[in-house]
CSV table of C-alpha atoms in Angstrom, one decimal:
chain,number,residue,atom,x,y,z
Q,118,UNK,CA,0.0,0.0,0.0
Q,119,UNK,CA,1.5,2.9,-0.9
Q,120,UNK,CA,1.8,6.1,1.9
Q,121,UNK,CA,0.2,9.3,1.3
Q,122,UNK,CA,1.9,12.5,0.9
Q,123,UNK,CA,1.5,15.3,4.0
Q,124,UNK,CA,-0.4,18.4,1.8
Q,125,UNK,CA,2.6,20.3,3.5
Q,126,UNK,CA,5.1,18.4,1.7
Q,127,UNK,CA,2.5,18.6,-1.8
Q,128,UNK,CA,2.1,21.7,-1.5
Q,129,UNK,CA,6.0,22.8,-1.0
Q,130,UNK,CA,6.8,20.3,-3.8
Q,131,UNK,CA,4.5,21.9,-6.2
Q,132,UNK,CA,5.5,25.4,-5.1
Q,133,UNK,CA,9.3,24.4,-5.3
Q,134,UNK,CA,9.1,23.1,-8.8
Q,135,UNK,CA,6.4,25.8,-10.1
Q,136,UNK,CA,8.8,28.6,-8.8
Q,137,UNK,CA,12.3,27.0,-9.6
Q,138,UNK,CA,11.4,24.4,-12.9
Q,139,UNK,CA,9.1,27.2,-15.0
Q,140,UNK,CA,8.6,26.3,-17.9
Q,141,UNK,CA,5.9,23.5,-18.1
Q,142,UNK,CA,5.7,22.8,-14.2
Q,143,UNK,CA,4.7,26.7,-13.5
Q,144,UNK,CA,1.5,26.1,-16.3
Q,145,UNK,CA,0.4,23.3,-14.1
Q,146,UNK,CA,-2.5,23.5,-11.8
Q,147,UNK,CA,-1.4,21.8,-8.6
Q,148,UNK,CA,-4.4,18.7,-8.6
Q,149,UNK,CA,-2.3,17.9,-11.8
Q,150,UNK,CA,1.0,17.9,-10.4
Q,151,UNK,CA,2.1,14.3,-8.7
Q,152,UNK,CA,4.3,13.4,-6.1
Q,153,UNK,CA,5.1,10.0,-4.9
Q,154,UNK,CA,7.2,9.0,-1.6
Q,155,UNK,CA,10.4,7.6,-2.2
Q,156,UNK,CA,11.9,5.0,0.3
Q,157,UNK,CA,15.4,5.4,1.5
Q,158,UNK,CA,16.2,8.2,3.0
Q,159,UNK,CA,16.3,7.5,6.9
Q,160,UNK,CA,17.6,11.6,8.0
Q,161,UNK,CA,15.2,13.2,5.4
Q,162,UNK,CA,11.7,13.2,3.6
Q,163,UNK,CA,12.6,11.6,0.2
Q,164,UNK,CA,9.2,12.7,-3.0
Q,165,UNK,CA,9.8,12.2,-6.7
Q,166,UNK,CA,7.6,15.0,-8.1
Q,167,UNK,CA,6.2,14.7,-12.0
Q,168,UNK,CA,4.3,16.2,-15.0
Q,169,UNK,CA,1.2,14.8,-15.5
Q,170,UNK,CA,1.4,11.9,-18.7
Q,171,UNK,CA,-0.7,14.2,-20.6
Q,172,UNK,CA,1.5,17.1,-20.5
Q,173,UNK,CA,4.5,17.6,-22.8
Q,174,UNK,CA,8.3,18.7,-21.6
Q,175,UNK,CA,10.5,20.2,-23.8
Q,176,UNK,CA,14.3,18.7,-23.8
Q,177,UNK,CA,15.8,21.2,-21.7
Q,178,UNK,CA,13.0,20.3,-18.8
Q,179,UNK,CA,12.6,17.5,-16.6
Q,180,UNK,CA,9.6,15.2,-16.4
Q,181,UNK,CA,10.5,14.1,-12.8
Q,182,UNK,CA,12.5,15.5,-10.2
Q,183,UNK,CA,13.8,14.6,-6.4
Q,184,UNK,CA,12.1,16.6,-3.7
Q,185,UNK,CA,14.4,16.2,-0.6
Q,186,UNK,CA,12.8,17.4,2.5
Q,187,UNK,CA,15.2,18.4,5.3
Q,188,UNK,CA,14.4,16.2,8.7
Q,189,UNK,CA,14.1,18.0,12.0
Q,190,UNK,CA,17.2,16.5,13.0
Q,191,UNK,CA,19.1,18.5,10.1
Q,192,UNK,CA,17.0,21.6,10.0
Q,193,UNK,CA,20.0,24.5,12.0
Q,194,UNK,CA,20.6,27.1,9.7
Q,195,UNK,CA,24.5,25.9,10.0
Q,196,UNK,CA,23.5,22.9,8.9
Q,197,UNK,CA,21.3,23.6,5.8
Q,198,UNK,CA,24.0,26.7,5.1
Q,199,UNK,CA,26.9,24.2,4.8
Q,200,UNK,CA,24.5,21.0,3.1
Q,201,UNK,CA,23.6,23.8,0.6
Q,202,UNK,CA,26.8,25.1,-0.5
Q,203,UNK,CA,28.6,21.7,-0.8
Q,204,UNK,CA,25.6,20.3,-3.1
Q,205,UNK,CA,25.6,23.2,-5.3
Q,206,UNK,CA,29.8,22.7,-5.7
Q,207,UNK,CA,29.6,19.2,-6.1
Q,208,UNK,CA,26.2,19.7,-8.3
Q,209,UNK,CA,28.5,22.3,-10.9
Q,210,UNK,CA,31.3,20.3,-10.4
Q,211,UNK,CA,29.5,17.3,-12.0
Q,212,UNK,CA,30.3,14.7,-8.7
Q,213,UNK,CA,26.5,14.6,-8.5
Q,214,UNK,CA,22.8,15.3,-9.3
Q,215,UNK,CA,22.1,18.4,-10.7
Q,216,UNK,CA,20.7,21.1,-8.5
Q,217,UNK,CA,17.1,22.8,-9.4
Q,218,UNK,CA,16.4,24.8,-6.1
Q,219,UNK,CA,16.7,25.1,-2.9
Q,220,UNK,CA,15.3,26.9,0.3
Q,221,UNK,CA,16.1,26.3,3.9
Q,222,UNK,CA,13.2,23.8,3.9
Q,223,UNK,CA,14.4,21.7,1.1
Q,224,UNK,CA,15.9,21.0,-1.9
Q,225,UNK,CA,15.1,20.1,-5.9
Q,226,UNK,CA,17.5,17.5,-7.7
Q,227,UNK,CA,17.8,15.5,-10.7
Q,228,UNK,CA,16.5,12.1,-10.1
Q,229,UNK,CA,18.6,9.9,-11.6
Q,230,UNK,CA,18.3,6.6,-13.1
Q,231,UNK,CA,20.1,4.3,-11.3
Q,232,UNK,CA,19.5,2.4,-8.0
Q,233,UNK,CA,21.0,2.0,-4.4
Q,234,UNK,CA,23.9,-0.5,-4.2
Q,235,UNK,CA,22.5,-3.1,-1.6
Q,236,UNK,CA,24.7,-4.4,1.4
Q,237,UNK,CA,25.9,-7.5,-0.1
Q,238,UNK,CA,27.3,-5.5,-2.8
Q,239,UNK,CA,29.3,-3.8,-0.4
Q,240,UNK,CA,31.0,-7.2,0.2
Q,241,UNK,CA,31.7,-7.5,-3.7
Q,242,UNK,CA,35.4,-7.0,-4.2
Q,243,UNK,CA,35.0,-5.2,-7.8
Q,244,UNK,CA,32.9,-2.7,-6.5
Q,245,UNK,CA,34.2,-2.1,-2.9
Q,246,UNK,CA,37.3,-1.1,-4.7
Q,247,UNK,CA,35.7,1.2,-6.7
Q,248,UNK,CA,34.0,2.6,-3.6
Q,249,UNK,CA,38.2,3.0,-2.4
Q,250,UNK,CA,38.6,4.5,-5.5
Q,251,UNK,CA,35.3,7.3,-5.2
Q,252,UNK,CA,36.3,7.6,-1.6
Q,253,UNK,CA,40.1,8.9,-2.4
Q,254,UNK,CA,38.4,11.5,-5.0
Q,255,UNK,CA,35.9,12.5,-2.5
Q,256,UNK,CA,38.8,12.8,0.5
Q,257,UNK,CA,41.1,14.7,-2.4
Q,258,UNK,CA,39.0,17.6,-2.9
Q,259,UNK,CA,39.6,21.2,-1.4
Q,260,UNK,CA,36.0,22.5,-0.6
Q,261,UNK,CA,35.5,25.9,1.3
Q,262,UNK,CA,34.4,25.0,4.1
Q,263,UNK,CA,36.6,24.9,7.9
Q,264,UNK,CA,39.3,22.7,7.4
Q,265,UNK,CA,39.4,22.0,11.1
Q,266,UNK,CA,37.6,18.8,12.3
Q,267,UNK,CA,35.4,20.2,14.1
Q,268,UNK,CA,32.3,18.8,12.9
Q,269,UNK,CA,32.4,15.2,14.9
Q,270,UNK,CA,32.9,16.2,18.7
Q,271,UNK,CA,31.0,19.3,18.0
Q,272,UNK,CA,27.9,17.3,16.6
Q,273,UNK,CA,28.3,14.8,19.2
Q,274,UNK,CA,28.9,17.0,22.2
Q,275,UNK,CA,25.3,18.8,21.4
Q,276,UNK,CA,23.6,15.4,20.6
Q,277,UNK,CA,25.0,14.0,24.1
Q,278,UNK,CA,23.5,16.9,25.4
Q,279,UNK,CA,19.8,16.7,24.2
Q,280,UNK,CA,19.9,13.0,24.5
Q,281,UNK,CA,20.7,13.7,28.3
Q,282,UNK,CA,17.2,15.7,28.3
Q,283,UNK,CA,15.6,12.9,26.4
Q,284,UNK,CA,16.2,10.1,28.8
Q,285,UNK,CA,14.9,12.1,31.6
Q,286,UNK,CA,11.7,12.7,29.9
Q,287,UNK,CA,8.7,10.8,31.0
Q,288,UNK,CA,8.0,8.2,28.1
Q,289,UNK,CA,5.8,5.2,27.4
Q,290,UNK,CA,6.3,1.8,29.1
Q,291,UNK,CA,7.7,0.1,25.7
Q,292,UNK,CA,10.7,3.1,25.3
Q,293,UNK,CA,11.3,3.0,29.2
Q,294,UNK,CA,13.3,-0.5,28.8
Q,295,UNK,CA,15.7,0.9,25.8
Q,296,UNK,CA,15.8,4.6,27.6
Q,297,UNK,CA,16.8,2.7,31.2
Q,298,UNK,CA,19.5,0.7,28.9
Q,299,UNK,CA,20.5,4.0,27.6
Q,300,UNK,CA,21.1,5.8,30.9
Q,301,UNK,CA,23.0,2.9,31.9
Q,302,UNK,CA,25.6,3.6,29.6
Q,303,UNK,CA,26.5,6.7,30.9
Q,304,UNK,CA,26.7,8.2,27.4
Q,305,UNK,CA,28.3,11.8,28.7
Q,306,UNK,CA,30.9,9.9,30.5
Q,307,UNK,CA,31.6,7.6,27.8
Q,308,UNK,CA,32.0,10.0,25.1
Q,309,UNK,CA,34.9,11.8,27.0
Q,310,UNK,CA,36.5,8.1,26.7
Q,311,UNK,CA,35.9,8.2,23.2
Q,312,UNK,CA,37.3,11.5,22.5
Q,313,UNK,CA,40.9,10.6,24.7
Q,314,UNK,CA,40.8,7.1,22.0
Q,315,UNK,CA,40.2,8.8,19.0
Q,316,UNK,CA,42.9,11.3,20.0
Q,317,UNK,CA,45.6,8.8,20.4
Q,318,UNK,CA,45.0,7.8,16.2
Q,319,UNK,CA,46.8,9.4,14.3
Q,320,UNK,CA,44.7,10.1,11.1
Q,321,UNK,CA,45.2,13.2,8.6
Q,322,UNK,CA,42.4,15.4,7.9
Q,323,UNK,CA,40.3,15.2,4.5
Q,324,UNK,CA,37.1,16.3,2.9
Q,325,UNK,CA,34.9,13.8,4.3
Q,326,UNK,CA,31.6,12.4,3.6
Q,327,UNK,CA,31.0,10.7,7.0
Q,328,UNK,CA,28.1,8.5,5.8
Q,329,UNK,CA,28.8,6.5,2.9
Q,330,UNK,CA,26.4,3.7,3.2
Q,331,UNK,CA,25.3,1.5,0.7
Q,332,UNK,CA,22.1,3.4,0.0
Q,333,UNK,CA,24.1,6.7,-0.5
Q,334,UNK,CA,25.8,4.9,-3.7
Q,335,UNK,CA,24.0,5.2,-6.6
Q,336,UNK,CA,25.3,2.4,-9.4
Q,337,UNK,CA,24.5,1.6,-13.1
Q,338,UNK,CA,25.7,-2.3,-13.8
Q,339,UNK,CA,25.1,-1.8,-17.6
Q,340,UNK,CA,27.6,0.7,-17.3
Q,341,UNK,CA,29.6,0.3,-14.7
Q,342,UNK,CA,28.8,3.7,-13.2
Q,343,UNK,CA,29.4,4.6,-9.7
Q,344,UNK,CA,27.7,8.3,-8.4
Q,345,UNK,CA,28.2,8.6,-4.3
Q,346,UNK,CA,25.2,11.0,-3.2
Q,347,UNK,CA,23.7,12.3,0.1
Q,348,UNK,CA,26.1,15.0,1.5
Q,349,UNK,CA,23.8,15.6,4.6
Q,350,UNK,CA,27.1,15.2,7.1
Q,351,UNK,CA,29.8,15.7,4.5
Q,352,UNK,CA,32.7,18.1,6.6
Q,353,UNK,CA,36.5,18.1,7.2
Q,354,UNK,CA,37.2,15.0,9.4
Q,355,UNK,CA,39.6,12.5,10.0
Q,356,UNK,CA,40.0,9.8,7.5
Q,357,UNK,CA,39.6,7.2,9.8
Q,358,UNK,CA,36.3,8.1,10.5
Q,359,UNK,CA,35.3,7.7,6.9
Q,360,UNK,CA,37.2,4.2,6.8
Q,361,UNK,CA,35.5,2.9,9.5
Q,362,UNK,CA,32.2,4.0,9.2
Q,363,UNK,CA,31.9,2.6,5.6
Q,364,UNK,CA,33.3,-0.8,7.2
Q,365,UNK,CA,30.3,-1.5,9.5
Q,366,UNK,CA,28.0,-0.5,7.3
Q,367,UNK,CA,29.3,-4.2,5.8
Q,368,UNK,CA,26.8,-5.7,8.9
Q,369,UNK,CA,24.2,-3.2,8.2
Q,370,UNK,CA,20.8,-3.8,5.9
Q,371,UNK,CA,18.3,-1.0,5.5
Q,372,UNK,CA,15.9,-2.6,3.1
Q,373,UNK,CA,14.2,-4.8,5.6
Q,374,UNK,CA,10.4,-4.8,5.4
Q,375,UNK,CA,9.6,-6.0,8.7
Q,376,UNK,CA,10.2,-4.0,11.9
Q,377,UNK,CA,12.4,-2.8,12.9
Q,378,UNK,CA,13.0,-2.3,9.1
Q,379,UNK,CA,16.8,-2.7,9.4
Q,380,UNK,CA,18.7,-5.9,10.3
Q,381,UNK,CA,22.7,-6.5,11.7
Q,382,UNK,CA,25.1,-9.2,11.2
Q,383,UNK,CA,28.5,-8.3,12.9
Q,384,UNK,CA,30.2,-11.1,11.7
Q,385,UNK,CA,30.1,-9.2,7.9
Q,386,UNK,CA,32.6,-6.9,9.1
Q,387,UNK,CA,35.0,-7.1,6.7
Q,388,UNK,CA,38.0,-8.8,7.1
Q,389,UNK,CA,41.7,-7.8,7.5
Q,390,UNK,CA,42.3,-8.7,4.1
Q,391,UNK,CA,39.2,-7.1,2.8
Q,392,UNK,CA,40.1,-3.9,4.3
Q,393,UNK,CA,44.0,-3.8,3.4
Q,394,UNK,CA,42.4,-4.5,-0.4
Q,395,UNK,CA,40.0,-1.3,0.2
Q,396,UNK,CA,43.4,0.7,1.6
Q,397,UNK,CA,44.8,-0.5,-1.6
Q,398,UNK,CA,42.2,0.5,-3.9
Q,399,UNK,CA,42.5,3.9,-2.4
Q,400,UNK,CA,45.9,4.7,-2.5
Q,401,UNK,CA,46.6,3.5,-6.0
Q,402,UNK,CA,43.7,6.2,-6.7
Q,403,UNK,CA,46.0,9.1,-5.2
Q,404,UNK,CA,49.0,7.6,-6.4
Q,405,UNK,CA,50.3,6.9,-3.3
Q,406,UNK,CA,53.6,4.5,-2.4
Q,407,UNK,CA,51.4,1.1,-1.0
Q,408,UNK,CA,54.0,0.0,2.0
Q,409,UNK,CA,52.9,-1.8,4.9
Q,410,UNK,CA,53.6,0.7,7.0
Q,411,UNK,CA,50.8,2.6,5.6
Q,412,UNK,CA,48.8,-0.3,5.5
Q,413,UNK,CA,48.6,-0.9,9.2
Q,414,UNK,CA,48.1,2.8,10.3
Q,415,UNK,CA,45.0,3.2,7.6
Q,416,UNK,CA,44.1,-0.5,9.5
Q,417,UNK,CA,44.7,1.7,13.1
Q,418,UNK,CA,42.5,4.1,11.5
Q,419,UNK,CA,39.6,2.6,10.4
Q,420,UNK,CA,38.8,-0.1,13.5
Q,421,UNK,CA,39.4,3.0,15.9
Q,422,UNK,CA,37.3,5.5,14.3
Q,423,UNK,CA,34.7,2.7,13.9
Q,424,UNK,CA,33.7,3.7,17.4
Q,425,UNK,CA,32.9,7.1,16.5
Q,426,UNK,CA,30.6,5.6,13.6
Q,427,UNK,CA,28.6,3.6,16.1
Q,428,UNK,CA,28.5,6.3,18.9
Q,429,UNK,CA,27.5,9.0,16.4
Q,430,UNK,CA,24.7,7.2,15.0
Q,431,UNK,CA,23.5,5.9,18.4
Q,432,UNK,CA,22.9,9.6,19.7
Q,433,UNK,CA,21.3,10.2,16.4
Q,434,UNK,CA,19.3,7.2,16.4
Q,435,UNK,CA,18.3,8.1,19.8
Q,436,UNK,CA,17.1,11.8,18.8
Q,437,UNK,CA,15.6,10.8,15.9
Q,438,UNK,CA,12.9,8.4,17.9
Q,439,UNK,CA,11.3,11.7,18.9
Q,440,UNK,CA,12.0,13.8,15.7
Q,441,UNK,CA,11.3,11.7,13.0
Q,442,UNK,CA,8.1,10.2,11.0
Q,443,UNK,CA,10.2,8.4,9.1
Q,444,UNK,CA,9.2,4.1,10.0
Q,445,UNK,CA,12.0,3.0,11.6
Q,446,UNK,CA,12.8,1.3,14.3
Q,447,UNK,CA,15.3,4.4,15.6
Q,448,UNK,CA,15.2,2.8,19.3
Q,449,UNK,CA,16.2,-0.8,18.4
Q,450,UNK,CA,19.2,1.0,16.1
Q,451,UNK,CA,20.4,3.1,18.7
Q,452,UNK,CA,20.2,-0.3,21.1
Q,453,UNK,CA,22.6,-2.0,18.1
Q,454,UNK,CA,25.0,0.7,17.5
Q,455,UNK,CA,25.5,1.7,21.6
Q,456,UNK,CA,26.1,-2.1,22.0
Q,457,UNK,CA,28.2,-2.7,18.8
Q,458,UNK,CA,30.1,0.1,20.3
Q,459,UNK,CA,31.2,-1.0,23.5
Q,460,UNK,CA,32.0,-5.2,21.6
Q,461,UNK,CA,34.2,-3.0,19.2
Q,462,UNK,CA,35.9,-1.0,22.1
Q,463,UNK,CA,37.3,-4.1,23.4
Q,464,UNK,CA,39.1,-5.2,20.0
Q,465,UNK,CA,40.8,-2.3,19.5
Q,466,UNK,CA,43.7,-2.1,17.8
Q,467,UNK,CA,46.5,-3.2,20.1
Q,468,UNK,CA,48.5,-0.1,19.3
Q,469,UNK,CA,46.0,2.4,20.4
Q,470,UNK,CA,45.0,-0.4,24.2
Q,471,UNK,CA,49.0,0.5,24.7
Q,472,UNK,CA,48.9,4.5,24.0
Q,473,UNK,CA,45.4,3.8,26.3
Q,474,UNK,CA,47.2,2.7,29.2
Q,475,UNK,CA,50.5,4.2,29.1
Q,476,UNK,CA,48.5,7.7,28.8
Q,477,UNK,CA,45.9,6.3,32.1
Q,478,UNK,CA,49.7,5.2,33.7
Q,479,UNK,CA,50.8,9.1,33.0
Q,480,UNK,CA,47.4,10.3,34.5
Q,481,UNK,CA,47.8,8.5,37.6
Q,482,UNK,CA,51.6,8.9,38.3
Q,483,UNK,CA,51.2,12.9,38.3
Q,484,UNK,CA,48.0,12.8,40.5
């Protein structure tokens, strides 16, 4: 059964493509103009908007467009400043759809005609290493934006503290069990813990996209076309952040019809050598020496920063429960990524457990 559109959402679509298509779309009465929901998008409101079949579009005009609706969750004027300006310089730059209009409500793109990579195909060795290769493009570009990586503890140092408020709101008996779980964990506390890790890694600063999931990949088999897409979170960050997010979303399956809509196998978590043959892909793209030096810190890197992934999206997941329309189940995620967090905390790479304790063994010899 298919959903039905909000009239908010119809009627910004309609407006947004009168006002920003012309053409055709501004002669059309609104009861002609269609809009269908588009399954996906799991931050924001995702609408393909069309022309009626009667009505003809000249070449230079789209029949159908993508009408992204920002979610609650992404809705700071920071936010939609920065998500604007780096999809109108990837959009001219040709890295992605083309931009039609925009306002600090949503946005108009090309819809184009290709589909979402699924997980397994993340586990595909020809196409994982042309995900490396995309990714090394991506991390090589110089975008105007703060080179500083500010964008991770800063997003999750104001998530922790809204999450705080949420799990001491009064909620109903099913939430109480995940929000108890929740409190439990001590999330303030244990993000300080995070941030000492993540600052013991050594991992250069790049253009990052921070959520490149399989449903952010658009690919064409018939012509072995790749298009990465979705630059909600896209900021400087550390490369190892990118690395390792990308690596869990290996366990992770979105297109799940059932509740809670998503489902986790851990065990795809790609291997040592799976990962040393994404480091490769990637390097060979910059034209960098492949040593194995280089090798193990990008390996450091990535199951390190894999600890931000799942902390980040837990707060988010947690937020989003309250924020979002979207069906999902945001509680159970949250549940999956706070506990996959603390399993991957204790296989950390052995080099960053030593800098752990000798800096602990530092802390307590000068108290």
């Amino acid at each position: 059964m298919e959903k039905a559109v909000p009239m908010d959402a119809r009627q910004l679509g309609y407006t947004m493509c009168r006002d920003s298509l012309g053409g055709v779309w501004a002669e059309i009465d609104e009861n002609q103009f269609e809009i269908t929901p588009l399954s996906g998008g799991l931050t924001n409101y995702l609408y393909v908007c069309s022309l009626p079949s009667e009505v003809q579009a000249p070449d230079n005009q789209p029949r159908s467009v993508l009408l992204r609706v920002y979610g609650d969750i992404a809705t700071s004027s920071s936010f939609v400043v920065q998500n604007s300006v780096i999809f109108a310089l990837m959009s001219e730059k040709g890295l992605g759809p083309k931009l039609y209009g925009m306002n600090p409500k949503a946005r108009i793109e090309a819809l184009l005609p290709a589909n979402c990579l699924q997980t397994v195909d993340l586990h595909n060795s020809t196409i994982s290493r042309q995900i490396a290769e995309k990714l090394a493009l991506f991390h090589s570009l110089d975008m105007p934006l703060c080179k500083e990586p500010r964008f991770l503890n800063k997003t999750m140092d104001d998530w922790s503290v809204k999450v705080r408020d949420t799990l001491r709101r009064t909620c109903s008996r099913d939430e109480e069990t995940y929000m108890q779980k929740f409190r439990n964990y001590h999330l303030e506390e244990e993000l300080e813990t995070l941030k000492l890790i993540l600052s013991l890694v050594d991992s250069p600063v790049v253009f990052s996209h921070n959520d490149l999931q399989e449903g952010n990949i658009l690919y064409t088999k018939e012509e072995n076309a790749m298009t990465v897409i979705d630059w909600e979170y896209c900021s400087y960050n550390y490369r190892g952040y990118d690395f390792g997010n990308h690596f869990i979303e290996w366990c992770y399956n979105y297109q799940v019809e059932e509740d809670p809509k998503f489902k986790v196998n851990l065990d795809n978590y790609p291997s040592r050598q799976q990962q040393e043959e994404f480091f490769r892909a990637y390097l060979r793209t910059l034209d960098r020496d492949i040593t194995d030096d280089l090798l193990q810190l990008m390996y450091v890197e990535a199951n390190t920063f894999v600890l931000a992934s799942h902390f980040f999206w837990g707060l988010w997941s947690i937020l989003q429960n309250n924020m979002s329309t979207i069906e999902f189940g945001f509680l159970e995620y949250a549940e999956s990524r706070l506990d996959a967090y603390f399993l991957f905390k204790d296989r950390l790479p052995s080099e960053i457990v030593e800098r752990l304790n000798q800096h602990r063994q530092l802390k307590h010899s000068t108290v």
